mmCIF file of C-alpha atoms in Angstrom:
data_model
loop_
_atom_site.group_PDB
_atom_site.id
_atom_site.type_symbol
_atom_site.label_atom_id
_atom_site.label_comp_id
_atom_site.label_asym_id
_atom_site.label_seq_id
_atom_site.Cartn_x
_atom_site.Cartn_y
_atom_site.Cartn_z
ATOM 1 C CA MET H 1 -23.274 2.060 -16.392
ATOM 2 C CA LEU H 2 -23.677 5.647 -15.217
ATOM 3 C CA SER H 3 -21.871 5.080 -11.895
ATOM 4 C CA ARG H 4 -19.080 3.225 -13.689
ATOM 5 C CA SER H 5 -18.743 6.143 -16.113
ATOM 6 C CA LYS H 6 -18.567 8.649 -13.230
ATOM 7 C CA SER H 7 -15.941 6.503 -11.503
ATOM 8 C CA SER H 8 -13.905 6.369 -14.706
ATOM 9 C CA ILE H 9 -14.104 10.160 -15.065
ATOM 10 C CA SER H 10 -12.995 10.715 -11.443
ATOM 11 C CA GLU H 11 -10.088 8.309 -11.900
ATOM 12 C CA GLN H 12 -8.981 10.132 -15.043
ATOM 13 C CA LYS H 13 -9.200 13.487 -13.262
ATOM 14 C CA LEU H 14 -7.022 12.181 -10.437
ATOM 15 C CA VAL H 15 -4.506 10.760 -12.925
ATOM 16 C CA ASN H 16 -4.370 14.086 -14.766
ATOM 17 C CA TYR H 17 -3.929 15.946 -11.487
ATOM 18 C CA MET H 18 -1.094 13.670 -10.358
ATOM 19 C CA ILE H 19 0.655 14.020 -13.736
ATOM 20 C CA TYR H 20 0.294 17.811 -13.548
ATOM 21 C CA LEU H 21 1.606 17.904 -9.964
ATOM 22 C CA THR H 22 4.502 15.632 -10.863
ATOM 23 C CA ASP H 23 5.473 17.878 -13.795
ATOM 24 C CA ILE H 24 5.504 20.914 -11.487
ATOM 25 C CA LEU H 25 7.644 19.156 -8.878
ATOM 26 C CA GLU H 26 10.091 17.910 -11.494
ATOM 27 C CA GLU H 27 10.345 21.419 -12.957
ATOM 28 C CA LEU H 28 10.997 22.982 -9.543
ATOM 29 C CA THR H 29 13.451 20.400 -8.218
ATOM 30 C CA GLY H 30 15.070 18.988 -11.336
ATOM 31 C CA LEU H 31 14.407 15.505 -9.928
ATOM 32 C CA GLU H 32 12.328 12.730 -11.447
ATOM 33 C CA CYS H 33 9.147 11.651 -9.672
ATOM 34 C CA PRO H 34 10.509 8.591 -7.768
ATOM 35 C CA TYR H 35 13.280 10.729 -6.254
ATOM 36 C CA ILE H 36 10.801 13.449 -5.316
ATOM 37 C CA MET H 37 8.618 10.905 -3.522
ATOM 38 C CA LEU H 38 11.652 9.426 -1.756
ATOM 39 C CA LEU H 39 12.680 12.902 -0.597
ATOM 40 C CA ALA H 40 9.142 13.785 0.526
ATOM 41 C CA PHE H 41 8.890 10.541 2.488
ATOM 42 C CA HIS H 42 12.034 11.281 4.470
ATOM 43 C CA ILE H 43 11.138 14.907 5.119
ATOM 44 C CA VAL H 44 7.578 14.340 6.327
ATOM 45 C CA LEU H 45 7.978 11.086 8.255
ATOM 46 C CA PHE H 46 11.255 11.959 9.951
ATOM 47 C CA GLY H 47 10.003 15.476 10.536
ATOM 48 C CA VAL H 48 7.098 14.178 12.616
ATOM 49 C CA LEU H 49 9.361 11.637 14.304
ATOM 50 C CA TYR H 50 11.914 14.233 15.416
ATOM 51 C CA LEU H 51 9.239 16.755 16.348
ATOM 52 C CA SER H 52 7.838 14.096 18.705
ATOM 53 C CA SER H 53 11.266 13.576 20.242
ATOM 54 C CA LEU H 54 11.838 17.321 20.579
ATOM 55 C CA LEU H 55 8.508 17.838 22.352
ATOM 56 C CA LEU H 56 9.382 15.128 24.875
ATOM 57 C CA HIS H 57 12.826 16.593 25.558
ATOM 58 C CA VAL H 58 11.301 20.027 26.149
ATOM 59 C CA TYR H 59 8.696 18.464 28.436
ATOM 60 C CA LYS H 60 11.377 16.561 30.354
ATOM 61 C CA ARG H 61 13.466 19.674 30.875
ATOM 62 C CA LYS H 62 10.518 21.871 31.858
ATOM 63 C CA TYR H 63 9.310 19.493 34.576
ATOM 64 C CA LEU H 64 12.773 18.197 35.558
ATOM 65 C CA LEU H 65 11.740 14.567 35.079
ATOM 66 C CA ASN H 66 13.986 11.565 35.579
ATOM 67 C CA GLY H 67 14.069 8.200 33.820
ATOM 68 C CA ASP H 68 11.045 6.666 35.557
ATOM 69 C CA TYR H 69 8.962 6.475 32.375
ATOM 70 C CA SER H 70 6.132 4.604 34.090
ATOM 71 C CA SER H 71 5.496 7.629 36.304
ATOM 72 C CA LYS H 72 2.219 9.493 35.765
ATOM 73 C CA LEU H 73 4.286 12.671 35.518
ATOM 74 C CA TRP H 74 5.051 11.620 31.931
ATOM 75 C CA ASP H 75 1.371 11.197 30.978
ATOM 76 C CA ASN H 76 0.840 14.712 29.609
ATOM 77 C CA GLY H 77 4.016 14.584 27.538
ATOM 78 C CA ARG H 78 3.082 11.175 26.174
ATOM 79 C CA GLN H 79 -0.430 12.381 25.360
ATOM 80 C CA MET H 80 1.002 15.352 23.466
ATOM 81 C CA VAL H 81 2.917 13.021 21.131
ATOM 82 C CA ILE H 82 -0.054 10.669 20.799
ATOM 83 C CA CYS H 83 -2.254 13.545 19.622
ATOM 84 C CA LEU H 84 0.410 14.573 17.086
ATOM 85 C CA TRP H 85 0.577 11.102 15.510
ATOM 86 C CA ASP H 86 -3.185 10.628 15.612
ATOM 87 C CA LEU H 87 -3.654 13.951 13.811
ATOM 88 C CA TYR H 88 -0.982 13.058 11.251
ATOM 89 C CA GLY H 89 -2.660 9.724 10.531
ATOM 90 C CA LYS H 90 -6.093 11.308 10.266
ATOM 91 C CA LEU H 91 -5.010 14.114 7.924
ATOM 92 C CA TRP H 92 -2.605 12.255 5.658
ATOM 93 C CA HIS H 93 -4.144 8.786 5.453
ATOM 94 C CA GLY H 94 -7.678 9.224 6.782
ATOM 95 C CA TYR H 95 -6.641 6.582 9.295
ATOM 96 C CA GLU H 96 -9.333 4.283 10.693
ATOM 97 C CA LEU H 97 -9.116 1.572 13.346
ATOM 98 C CA HIS H 98 -11.641 -1.265 13.230
ATOM 99 C CA GLY H 99 -12.153 -4.116 15.686
ATOM 100 C CA VAL H 100 -10.626 -2.428 18.726
ATOM 101 C CA GLU H 101 -13.247 -4.251 20.794
ATOM 102 C CA ASN H 102 -11.325 -7.473 20.023
ATOM 103 C CA ILE H 103 -8.451 -6.308 22.223
ATOM 104 C CA PRO H 104 -8.926 -7.798 25.710
ATOM 105 C CA GLU H 105 -8.922 -5.662 28.836
ATOM 106 C CA GLY H 106 -5.935 -7.585 30.143
ATOM 107 C CA PRO H 107 -2.642 -8.561 28.490
ATOM 108 C CA GLY H 108 -2.321 -9.797 24.938
ATOM 109 C CA LEU H 109 0.238 -10.215 22.153
ATOM 110 C CA ILE H 110 -0.662 -8.147 19.073
ATOM 111 C CA VAL H 111 0.832 -9.687 15.931
ATOM 112 C CA TYR H 112 0.815 -7.650 12.731
ATOM 113 C CA TYR H 113 1.916 -7.536 9.099
ATOM 114 C CA HIS H 114 4.964 -5.304 8.582
ATOM 115 C CA GLY H 115 4.758 -2.805 5.718
ATOM 116 C CA ALA H 116 7.682 -0.985 4.134
ATOM 117 C CA THR H 117 7.467 1.258 7.200
ATOM 118 C CA PRO H 118 5.567 0.540 10.430
ATOM 119 C CA ILE H 119 3.807 3.899 10.234
ATOM 120 C CA ASP H 120 0.400 2.224 10.435
ATOM 121 C CA TYR H 121 1.505 0.641 13.699
ATOM 122 C CA LEU H 122 2.407 4.084 15.058
ATOM 123 C CA TYR H 123 -1.049 5.307 14.081
ATOM 124 C CA PHE H 124 -2.523 2.267 15.827
ATOM 125 C CA LEU H 125 -0.590 2.969 19.037
ATOM 126 C CA ALA H 126 -1.817 6.571 19.045
ATOM 127 C CA ARG H 127 -5.443 5.685 18.313
ATOM 128 C CA LEU H 128 -5.452 2.902 20.915
ATOM 129 C CA CYS H 129 -4.206 5.345 23.562
ATOM 130 C CA ASN H 130 -6.799 7.922 22.566
ATOM 131 C CA GLN H 131 -9.716 5.497 22.454
ATOM 132 C CA LYS H 132 -8.852 3.111 25.257
ATOM 133 C CA GLY H 133 -6.223 4.921 27.294
ATOM 134 C CA ARG H 134 -3.896 1.943 26.892
ATOM 135 C CA LEU H 135 -0.194 1.877 26.135
ATOM 136 C CA CYS H 136 1.032 -1.003 23.998
ATOM 137 C CA HIS H 137 4.688 -1.957 24.407
ATOM 138 C CA SER H 138 6.514 -2.894 21.206
ATOM 139 C CA VAL H 139 9.333 -5.099 19.957
ATOM 140 C CA ALA H 140 11.536 -3.437 17.312
ATOM 141 C CA ASP H 141 14.562 -4.442 15.281
ATOM 142 C CA HIS H 142 17.957 -3.567 16.746
ATOM 143 C CA PHE H 143 18.765 -0.956 14.073
ATOM 144 C CA THR H 144 15.780 1.131 15.290
ATOM 145 C CA PHE H 145 17.795 1.923 18.410
ATOM 146 C CA LYS H 146 20.674 3.218 16.305
ATOM 147 C CA ILE H 147 18.584 6.059 14.860
ATOM 148 C CA PRO H 148 20.037 9.152 16.542
ATOM 149 C CA GLY H 149 17.902 11.427 18.675
ATOM 150 C CA ILE H 150 14.898 9.212 19.392
ATOM 151 C CA LYS H 151 15.969 7.197 22.443
ATOM 152 C CA LEU H 152 13.699 9.145 24.801
ATOM 153 C CA LEU H 153 10.751 8.623 22.454
ATOM 154 C CA LEU H 154 11.387 4.856 22.340
ATOM 155 C CA ASP H 155 11.780 4.611 26.113
ATOM 156 C CA ILE H 156 8.605 6.538 26.916
ATOM 157 C CA PHE H 157 6.505 4.361 24.601
ATOM 158 C CA GLY H 158 7.959 1.061 25.790
ATOM 159 C CA VAL H 159 9.809 0.092 22.600
ATOM 160 C CA MET H 160 12.457 -2.574 23.118
ATOM 161 C CA HIS H 161 14.596 -5.062 21.218
ATOM 162 C CA GLY H 162 13.571 -7.532 23.879
ATOM 163 C CA GLY H 163 14.485 -11.137 24.518
ATOM 164 C CA ARG H 164 11.884 -13.785 25.201
ATOM 165 C CA GLU H 165 12.030 -13.469 28.991
ATOM 166 C CA GLU H 166 11.569 -9.696 28.901
ATOM 167 C CA CYS H 167 8.581 -10.036 26.559
ATOM 168 C CA VAL H 168 6.983 -12.653 28.778
ATOM 169 C CA GLN H 169 7.443 -10.469 31.841
ATOM 170 C CA ILE H 170 5.782 -7.469 30.183
ATOM 171 C CA LEU H 171 2.755 -9.603 29.341
ATOM 172 C CA LYS H 172 2.646 -11.125 32.831
ATOM 173 C CA ASN H 173 2.591 -7.576 34.202
ATOM 174 C CA GLY H 174 -0.712 -7.072 32.411
ATOM 175 C CA HIS H 175 0.450 -5.051 29.397
ATOM 176 C CA LEU H 176 -0.179 -5.333 25.684
ATOM 177 C CA LEU H 177 2.816 -6.122 23.495
ATOM 178 C CA GLY H 178 3.093 -5.671 19.722
ATOM 179 C CA VAL H 179 5.381 -7.695 17.455
ATOM 180 C CA SER H 180 5.788 -8.344 13.734
ATOM 181 C CA PRO H 181 7.221 -11.827 13.092
ATOM 182 C CA GLY H 182 8.138 -10.829 9.515
ATOM 183 C CA GLY H 183 10.233 -7.932 10.757
ATOM 184 C CA VAL H 184 12.688 -6.181 8.473
ATOM 185 C CA ARG H 185 12.681 -8.931 5.846
ATOM 186 C CA GLU H 186 8.923 -8.623 5.413
ATOM 187 C CA ALA H 187 9.209 -4.823 5.361
ATOM 188 C CA PHE H 188 11.792 -4.827 2.576
ATOM 189 C CA PHE H 189 10.860 -7.820 0.439
ATOM 190 C CA SER H 190 7.132 -8.342 0.660
ATOM 191 C CA ASP H 191 5.279 -6.544 -2.112
ATOM 192 C CA GLU H 192 1.870 -5.425 -3.376
ATOM 193 C CA ASN H 193 0.624 -9.019 -2.987
ATOM 194 C CA TYR H 194 1.109 -8.688 0.799
ATOM 195 C CA ASN H 195 2.842 -12.032 1.282
ATOM 196 C CA LEU H 196 3.806 -12.842 4.875
ATOM 197 C CA LEU H 197 7.535 -13.576 5.102
ATOM 198 C CA TRP H 198 7.827 -15.255 8.474
ATOM 199 C CA GLY H 199 10.021 -18.210 7.610
ATOM 200 C CA ASN H 200 9.954 -20.627 10.553
ATOM 201 C CA ARG H 201 9.664 -17.978 13.233
ATOM 202 C CA LYS H 202 7.691 -19.149 16.228
ATOM 203 C CA GLY H 203 9.418 -17.401 19.157
ATOM 204 C CA PHE H 204 6.540 -14.934 19.431
ATOM 205 C CA ALA H 205 4.118 -17.833 19.785
ATOM 206 C CA GLN H 206 6.234 -19.344 22.562
ATOM 207 C CA VAL H 207 6.121 -15.972 24.341
ATOM 208 C CA ALA H 208 2.315 -16.019 24.220
ATOM 209 C CA ILE H 209 2.264 -19.592 25.540
ATOM 210 C CA ASP H 210 4.709 -18.868 28.352
ATOM 211 C CA ALA H 211 2.755 -15.767 29.392
ATOM 212 C CA LYS H 212 -0.607 -17.564 28.913
ATOM 213 C CA VAL H 213 -2.074 -14.713 26.876
ATOM 214 C CA PRO H 214 -4.078 -14.558 23.622
ATOM 215 C CA ILE H 215 -2.646 -13.531 20.278
ATOM 216 C CA ILE H 216 -4.498 -10.687 18.551
ATOM 217 C CA PRO H 217 -3.962 -10.562 14.744
ATOM 218 C CA MET H 218 -3.791 -7.187 12.977
ATOM 219 C CA PHE H 219 -3.570 -6.026 9.349
ATOM 220 C CA THR H 220 -3.658 -2.599 7.674
ATOM 221 C CA GLN H 221 -5.337 -2.091 4.320
ATOM 222 C CA ASN H 222 -3.346 -0.294 1.562
ATOM 223 C CA LEU H 223 -0.170 -0.224 3.625
ATOM 224 C CA ARG H 224 2.014 -1.179 0.650
ATOM 225 C CA GLU H 225 0.396 1.465 -1.503
ATOM 226 C CA GLY H 226 1.398 4.209 0.902
ATOM 227 C CA TYR H 227 5.051 3.198 1.120
ATOM 228 C CA ARG H 228 7.028 0.799 -1.053
ATOM 229 C CA THR H 229 10.579 -0.473 -1.369
ATOM 230 C CA LEU H 230 12.927 -1.476 -4.172
ATOM 231 C CA GLY H 231 13.183 -4.953 -2.670
ATOM 232 C CA LYS H 232 12.542 -6.668 -6.014
ATOM 233 C CA ILE H 233 15.990 -5.607 -7.208
ATOM 234 C CA TRP H 234 18.159 -8.669 -6.564
ATOM 235 C CA SER H 235 21.276 -6.716 -5.601
ATOM 236 C CA PHE H 236 19.483 -5.094 -2.645
ATOM 237 C CA ARG H 237 18.231 -8.491 -1.490
ATOM 238 C CA TRP H 238 21.731 -9.973 -1.723
ATOM 239 C CA LEU H 239 23.262 -7.037 0.125
ATOM 240 C CA TYR H 240 20.719 -7.246 2.943
ATOM 241 C CA GLU H 241 21.118 -11.006 3.376
ATOM 242 C CA TYR H 242 24.903 -10.574 3.451
ATOM 243 C CA THR H 243 25.116 -7.580 5.815
ATOM 244 C CA ARG H 244 21.724 -7.489 7.617
ATOM 245 C CA LEU H 245 21.807 -3.713 7.162
ATOM 246 C CA PRO H 246 18.715 -1.662 6.176
ATOM 247 C CA VAL H 247 20.049 -0.860 2.708
ATOM 248 C CA VAL H 248 16.851 -1.180 0.647
ATOM 249 C CA PRO H 249 15.584 2.254 -0.506
ATOM 250 C CA LEU H 250 12.037 3.335 0.350
ATOM 251 C CA TYR H 251 9.764 5.582 -1.650
ATOM 252 C CA GLY H 252 6.216 6.829 -1.406
ATOM 253 C CA GLY H 253 4.368 8.817 1.182
ATOM 254 C CA PHE H 254 1.205 8.677 -0.912
ATOM 255 C CA PRO H 255 -1.923 9.831 0.992
ATOM 256 C CA VAL H 256 -3.761 6.537 0.462
ATOM 257 C CA LYS H 257 -6.509 5.286 2.738
ATOM 258 C CA PHE H 258 -5.290 3.302 5.751
ATOM 259 C CA ARG H 259 -7.678 1.054 7.653
ATOM 260 C CA THR H 260 -6.313 -1.161 10.411
ATOM 261 C CA TYR H 261 -8.338 -4.283 11.186
ATOM 262 C CA ILE H 262 -8.011 -6.238 14.417
ATOM 263 C CA GLY H 263 -9.197 -9.830 14.235
ATOM 264 C CA ASP H 264 -10.638 -12.179 16.804
ATOM 265 C CA PRO H 265 -8.164 -13.165 19.548
ATOM 266 C CA ILE H 266 -6.576 -16.602 19.406
ATOM 267 C CA PRO H 267 -6.996 -17.787 23.010
ATOM 268 C CA TYR H 268 -4.277 -19.388 25.083
ATOM 269 C CA ASP H 269 -4.397 -23.175 24.844
ATOM 270 C CA PRO H 270 -1.859 -25.234 26.830
ATOM 271 C CA ASN H 271 -2.296 -28.114 24.385
ATOM 272 C CA VAL H 272 -1.161 -26.118 21.340
ATOM 273 C CA THR H 273 2.537 -26.067 20.432
ATOM 274 C CA ALA H 274 4.413 -22.908 19.453
ATOM 275 C CA ALA H 275 4.605 -24.063 15.833
ATOM 276 C CA GLU H 276 0.855 -24.687 15.712
ATOM 277 C CA LEU H 277 0.084 -21.360 17.349
ATOM 278 C CA ALA H 278 2.388 -19.508 14.950
ATOM 279 C CA GLU H 279 0.557 -21.094 12.023
ATOM 280 C CA LYS H 280 -2.798 -20.091 13.506
ATOM 281 C CA ALA H 281 -1.610 -16.490 13.838
ATOM 282 C CA LYS H 282 -0.334 -16.471 10.259
ATOM 283 C CA THR H 283 -3.624 -17.859 8.972
ATOM 284 C CA ALA H 284 -5.580 -15.246 10.947
ATOM 285 C CA ILE H 285 -3.606 -12.353 9.428
ATOM 286 C CA GLN H 286 -3.904 -13.842 5.956
ATOM 287 C CA SER H 287 -7.655 -14.050 6.507
ATOM 288 C CA LEU H 288 -7.782 -10.345 7.412
ATOM 289 C CA ARG H 289 -5.702 -9.574 4.331
ATOM 290 C CA ASP H 290 -7.899 -11.625 2.006
ATOM 291 C CA ARG H 291 -11.043 -10.014 3.374
ATOM 292 C CA HIS H 292 -9.952 -6.388 3.382
ATOM 293 C CA GLN H 293 -7.167 -6.032 0.799
ATOM 294 C CA LYS H 294 -7.499 -6.209 -2.978
ATOM 295 C CA THR H 295 -4.366 -7.794 -4.414
ATOM 296 C CA PRO H 296 -2.209 -6.935 -6.123
ATOM 297 C CA GLY H 297 -2.325 -3.532 -4.486
ATOM 298 C CA ASN H 298 -2.780 -0.494 -6.684
ATOM 299 C CA ILE H 299 -1.699 3.018 -5.678
ATOM 300 C CA LEU H 300 -4.332 4.803 -7.777
ATOM 301 C CA ARG H 301 -7.136 2.660 -6.385
ATOM 302 C CA ALA H 302 -5.901 3.230 -2.844
ATOM 303 C CA LEU H 303 -5.802 6.987 -3.482
ATOM 304 C CA LEU H 304 -9.386 6.921 -4.715
ATOM 305 C CA GLU H 305 -10.410 5.055 -1.560
ATOM 306 C CA ARG H 306 -8.764 7.816 0.470
ATOM 307 C CA PHE H 307 -11.052 10.415 -1.110
ATOM 308 C CA ASP H 308 -14.174 8.269 -1.629
ATOM 309 C CA LYS H 309 -16.652 9.338 1.059
ATOM 310 C CA HIS H 310 -19.043 6.555 0.028
ATOM 311 C CA GLN H 311 -16.585 3.713 0.517
ATOM 312 C CA LYS H 312 -18.170 1.010 2.662
ATOM 313 C CA ASP H 313 -16.280 -1.050 5.157
ATOM 314 C CA ASP H 314 -15.984 -4.736 4.191
#
């Protein structure tokens, strides 16, 4: 009873603090809270993104580097950006990575749940490089490459739109490759229940079969509490399905606790079809979700987890 009472008091204090902070921000900006959070999200996230790109351009010019991004001459510049994102994840979300030992020494296809933004995946890439010294190539949606000013950043970290043959070749060359089968649709229209919106997608599974590599499932706790979308509004859903443009507004930037969990690898099996393998991958991610994520997600609870030093890992 006593611990429950203390927890209730701490929750109320946090609520009062957030209300007080919101009132101050609204007074200063003249904007209501959702618009403030939307503005803060763009400023902070894109600020770090463009700072990363700027650092790489300065590095490229200083050392007169060419486009051979696999060259070791780029290592120090890449490490500079990695440290920036790792620090950002540590300070803002208390980012933790669990199960990194499940990633094989050789190639593998990392399959993950896509939040409203893939910021957890960026944290994962940085932490993986820091802990294991490994670069994980990534498959991204085509509109990512239309964001101005970040082409060098994408090239240096092996981000590609990528057809099946290119993905297979990267894996056959011994690299890790990350992909989210749910993609933009999952990012925009999944919600605090963390439903996987994969449809009938199985191309990623065929890539793993063709390259004869394992699939490594991955899920990040509280991802939807950090950043959310207005995907429940039917007009945004209709507009996206009609145009395939990223027109669904995002909001958030809350400093909730992020923990990324990597599950046991699903080994290559020549007797398993792509459809069966895709279903196995989906089940594995759902299992990670059910074990580590309380649903429906709650922003206040996720904030308390961020600041709870006594929180135990599941």
